[in-house]
mmCIF file of C-alpha atoms in Angstrom:
data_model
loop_
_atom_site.group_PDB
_atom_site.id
_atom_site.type_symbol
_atom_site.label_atom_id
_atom_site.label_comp_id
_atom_site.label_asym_id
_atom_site.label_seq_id
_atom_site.Cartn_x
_atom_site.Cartn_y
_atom_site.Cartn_z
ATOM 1 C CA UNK W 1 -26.357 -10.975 -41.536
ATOM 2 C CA UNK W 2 -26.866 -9.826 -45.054
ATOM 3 C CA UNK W 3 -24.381 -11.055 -47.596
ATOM 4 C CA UNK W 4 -23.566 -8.988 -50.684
ATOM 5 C CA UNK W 5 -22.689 -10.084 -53.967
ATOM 6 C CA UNK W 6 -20.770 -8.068 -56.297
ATOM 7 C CA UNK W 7 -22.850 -6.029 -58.618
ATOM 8 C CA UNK W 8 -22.047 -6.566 -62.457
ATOM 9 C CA UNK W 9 -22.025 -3.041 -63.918
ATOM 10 C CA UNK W 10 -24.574 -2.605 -66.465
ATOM 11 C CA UNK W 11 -24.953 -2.688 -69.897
ATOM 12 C CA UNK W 12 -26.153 -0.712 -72.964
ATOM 13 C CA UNK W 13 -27.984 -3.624 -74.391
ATOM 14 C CA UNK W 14 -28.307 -7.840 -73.420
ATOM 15 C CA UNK W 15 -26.207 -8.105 -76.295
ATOM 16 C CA UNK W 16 -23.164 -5.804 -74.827
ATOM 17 C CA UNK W 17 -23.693 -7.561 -71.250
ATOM 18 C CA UNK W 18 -22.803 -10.789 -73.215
ATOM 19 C CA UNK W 19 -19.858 -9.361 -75.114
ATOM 20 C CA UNK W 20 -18.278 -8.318 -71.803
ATOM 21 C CA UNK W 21 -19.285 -11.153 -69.853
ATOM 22 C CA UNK W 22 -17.089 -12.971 -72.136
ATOM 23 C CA UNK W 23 -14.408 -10.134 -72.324
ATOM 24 C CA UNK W 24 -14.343 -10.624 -68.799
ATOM 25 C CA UNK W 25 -14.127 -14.525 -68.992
ATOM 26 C CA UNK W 26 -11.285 -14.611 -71.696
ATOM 27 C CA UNK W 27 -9.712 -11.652 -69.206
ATOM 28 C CA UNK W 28 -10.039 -14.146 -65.811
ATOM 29 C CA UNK W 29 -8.475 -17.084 -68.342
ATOM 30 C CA UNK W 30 -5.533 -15.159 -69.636
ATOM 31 C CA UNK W 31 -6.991 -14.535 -73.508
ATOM 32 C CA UNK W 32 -7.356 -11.106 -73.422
ATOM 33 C CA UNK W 33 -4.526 -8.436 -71.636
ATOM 34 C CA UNK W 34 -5.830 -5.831 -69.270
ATOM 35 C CA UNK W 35 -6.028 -3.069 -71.409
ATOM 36 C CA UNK W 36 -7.811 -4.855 -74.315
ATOM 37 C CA UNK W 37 -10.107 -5.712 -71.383
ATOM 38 C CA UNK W 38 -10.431 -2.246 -70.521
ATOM 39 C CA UNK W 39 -11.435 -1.148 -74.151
ATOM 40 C CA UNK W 40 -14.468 -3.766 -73.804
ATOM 41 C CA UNK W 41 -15.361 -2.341 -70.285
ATOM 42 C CA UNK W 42 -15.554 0.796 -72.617
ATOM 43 C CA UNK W 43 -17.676 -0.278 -74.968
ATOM 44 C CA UNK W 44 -20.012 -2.303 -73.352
ATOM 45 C CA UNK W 45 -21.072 -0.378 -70.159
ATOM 46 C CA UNK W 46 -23.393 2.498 -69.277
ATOM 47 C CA UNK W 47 -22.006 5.931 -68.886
ATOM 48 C CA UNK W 48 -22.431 7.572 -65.872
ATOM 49 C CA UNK W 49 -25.569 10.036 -65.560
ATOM 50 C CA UNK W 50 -24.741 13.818 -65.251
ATOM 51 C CA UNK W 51 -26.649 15.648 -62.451
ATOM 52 C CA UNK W 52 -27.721 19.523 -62.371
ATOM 53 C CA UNK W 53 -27.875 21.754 -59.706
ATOM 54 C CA UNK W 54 -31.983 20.868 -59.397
ATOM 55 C CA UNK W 55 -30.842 17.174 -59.233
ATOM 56 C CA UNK W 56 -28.276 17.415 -56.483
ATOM 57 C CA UNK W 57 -30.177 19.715 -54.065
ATOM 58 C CA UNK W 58 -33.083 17.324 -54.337
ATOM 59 C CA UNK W 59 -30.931 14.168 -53.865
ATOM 60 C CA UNK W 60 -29.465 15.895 -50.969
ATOM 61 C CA UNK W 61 -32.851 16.835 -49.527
ATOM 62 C CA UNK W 62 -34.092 12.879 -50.352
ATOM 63 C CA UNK W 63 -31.267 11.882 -48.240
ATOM 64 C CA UNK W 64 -32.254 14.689 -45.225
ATOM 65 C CA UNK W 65 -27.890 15.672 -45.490
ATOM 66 C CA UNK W 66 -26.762 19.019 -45.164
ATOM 67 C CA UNK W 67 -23.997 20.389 -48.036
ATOM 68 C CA UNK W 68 -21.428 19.586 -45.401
ATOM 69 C CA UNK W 69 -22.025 16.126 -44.416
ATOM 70 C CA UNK W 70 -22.813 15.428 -48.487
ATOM 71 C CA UNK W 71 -19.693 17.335 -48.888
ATOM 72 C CA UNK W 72 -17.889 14.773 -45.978
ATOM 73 C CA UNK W 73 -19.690 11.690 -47.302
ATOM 74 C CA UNK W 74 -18.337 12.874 -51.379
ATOM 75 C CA UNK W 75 -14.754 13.369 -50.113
ATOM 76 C CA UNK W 76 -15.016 16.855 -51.300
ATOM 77 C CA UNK W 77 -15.593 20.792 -49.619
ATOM 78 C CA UNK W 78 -18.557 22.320 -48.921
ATOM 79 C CA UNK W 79 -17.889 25.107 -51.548
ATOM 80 C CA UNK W 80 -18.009 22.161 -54.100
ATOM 81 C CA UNK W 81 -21.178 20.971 -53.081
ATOM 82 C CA UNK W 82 -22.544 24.576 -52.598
ATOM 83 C CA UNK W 83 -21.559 25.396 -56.474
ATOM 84 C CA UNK W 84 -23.108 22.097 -57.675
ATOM 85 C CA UNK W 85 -26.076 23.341 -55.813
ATOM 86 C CA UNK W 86 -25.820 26.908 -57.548
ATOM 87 C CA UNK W 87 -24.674 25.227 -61.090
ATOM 88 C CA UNK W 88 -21.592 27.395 -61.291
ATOM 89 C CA UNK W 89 -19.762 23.711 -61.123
ATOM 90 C CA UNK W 90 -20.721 19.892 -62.292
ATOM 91 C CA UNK W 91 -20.004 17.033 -60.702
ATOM 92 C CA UNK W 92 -17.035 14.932 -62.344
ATOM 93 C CA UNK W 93 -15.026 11.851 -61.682
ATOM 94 C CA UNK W 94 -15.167 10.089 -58.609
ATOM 95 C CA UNK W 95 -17.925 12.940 -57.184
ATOM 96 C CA UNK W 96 -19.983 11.984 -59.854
ATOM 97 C CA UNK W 97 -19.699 8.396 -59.307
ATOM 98 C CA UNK W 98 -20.172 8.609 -55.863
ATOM 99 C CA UNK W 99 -23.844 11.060 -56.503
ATOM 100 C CA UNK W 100 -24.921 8.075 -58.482
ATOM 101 C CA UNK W 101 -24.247 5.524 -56.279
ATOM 102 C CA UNK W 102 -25.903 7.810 -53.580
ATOM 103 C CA UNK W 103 -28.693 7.441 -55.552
ATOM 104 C CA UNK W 104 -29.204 4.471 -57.154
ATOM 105 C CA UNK W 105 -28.372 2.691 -53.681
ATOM 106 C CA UNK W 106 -28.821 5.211 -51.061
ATOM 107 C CA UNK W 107 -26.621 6.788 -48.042
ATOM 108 C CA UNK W 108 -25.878 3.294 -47.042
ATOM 109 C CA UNK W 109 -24.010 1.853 -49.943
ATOM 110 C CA UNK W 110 -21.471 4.895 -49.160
ATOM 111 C CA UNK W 111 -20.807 4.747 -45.445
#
C-alpha cells in the first residue's frame, strides 16, 4: 500500500519556507489568527504557473486525454478546454490549479 504524506507547498526561497513554517507553527499553537496566517501563506509561497494554448494541448497530448475527458477530469466543458486550446481563453482559479497539479504529478494525483 503506498502511504502519502501531505505535500508542504513550496516556497520562493529556504528563507520564506522557514518564515511560514513558523507562521504555520505559531498558527497550529494559537499565536497567529487565520487571516494573519493567510497573509504569510501569501507571501511566502510560489504562484501558480500560467499555461498557453501550446502548453495545454501538449499536456493534454502527454497525458493521451481527449478535450472532453480533460474537460471531465478539470470540472469544466469541453468549449473551455477547446478555447484554452485555441488561446481565445486562459486557465484561472481552480482550472489552473488543477493543470498544474496534472502536471507536476500526473493524471493520477487527480482521479
Amino acid at each position: 500500500m503506498n502511504v502519502k504524506t501531505p505535500t508542504k507547498p513550496r516556497a520562493k526561497s529556504p528563507i520564506l519556507d522557514a518564515v511560514h513554517e513558523t507562521a504555520a507553527d505559531l498558527h497550529r499553537l494559537g499565536f497567529i489568527d487565520k487571516r494573519k496566517m493567510g497573509q504569510f501563506e501569501a507571501l511566502c509561497i510560489e504562484p501558480v504557473p500560467t499555461y498557453d494554448s501550446a502548453q495545454i494541448r501538449a499536456l493534454r497530448a502527454q497525458l493521451k486525454l481527449s478535450q472532453a475527458v480533460l474537460a471531465s477530469v478539470l470540472n469544466t466543458s469541453v468549449s473551455t478546454v477547446r478555447k484554452w486550446e485555441q488561446g481565445d481563453k486562459q486557465p484561472s482559479g481552480p482550472s489552473l490549479k488543477l493543470l498544474n497539479l496534472l502536471d507536476r504529478k500526473g493524471l493520477e494525483a487527480v482521479l
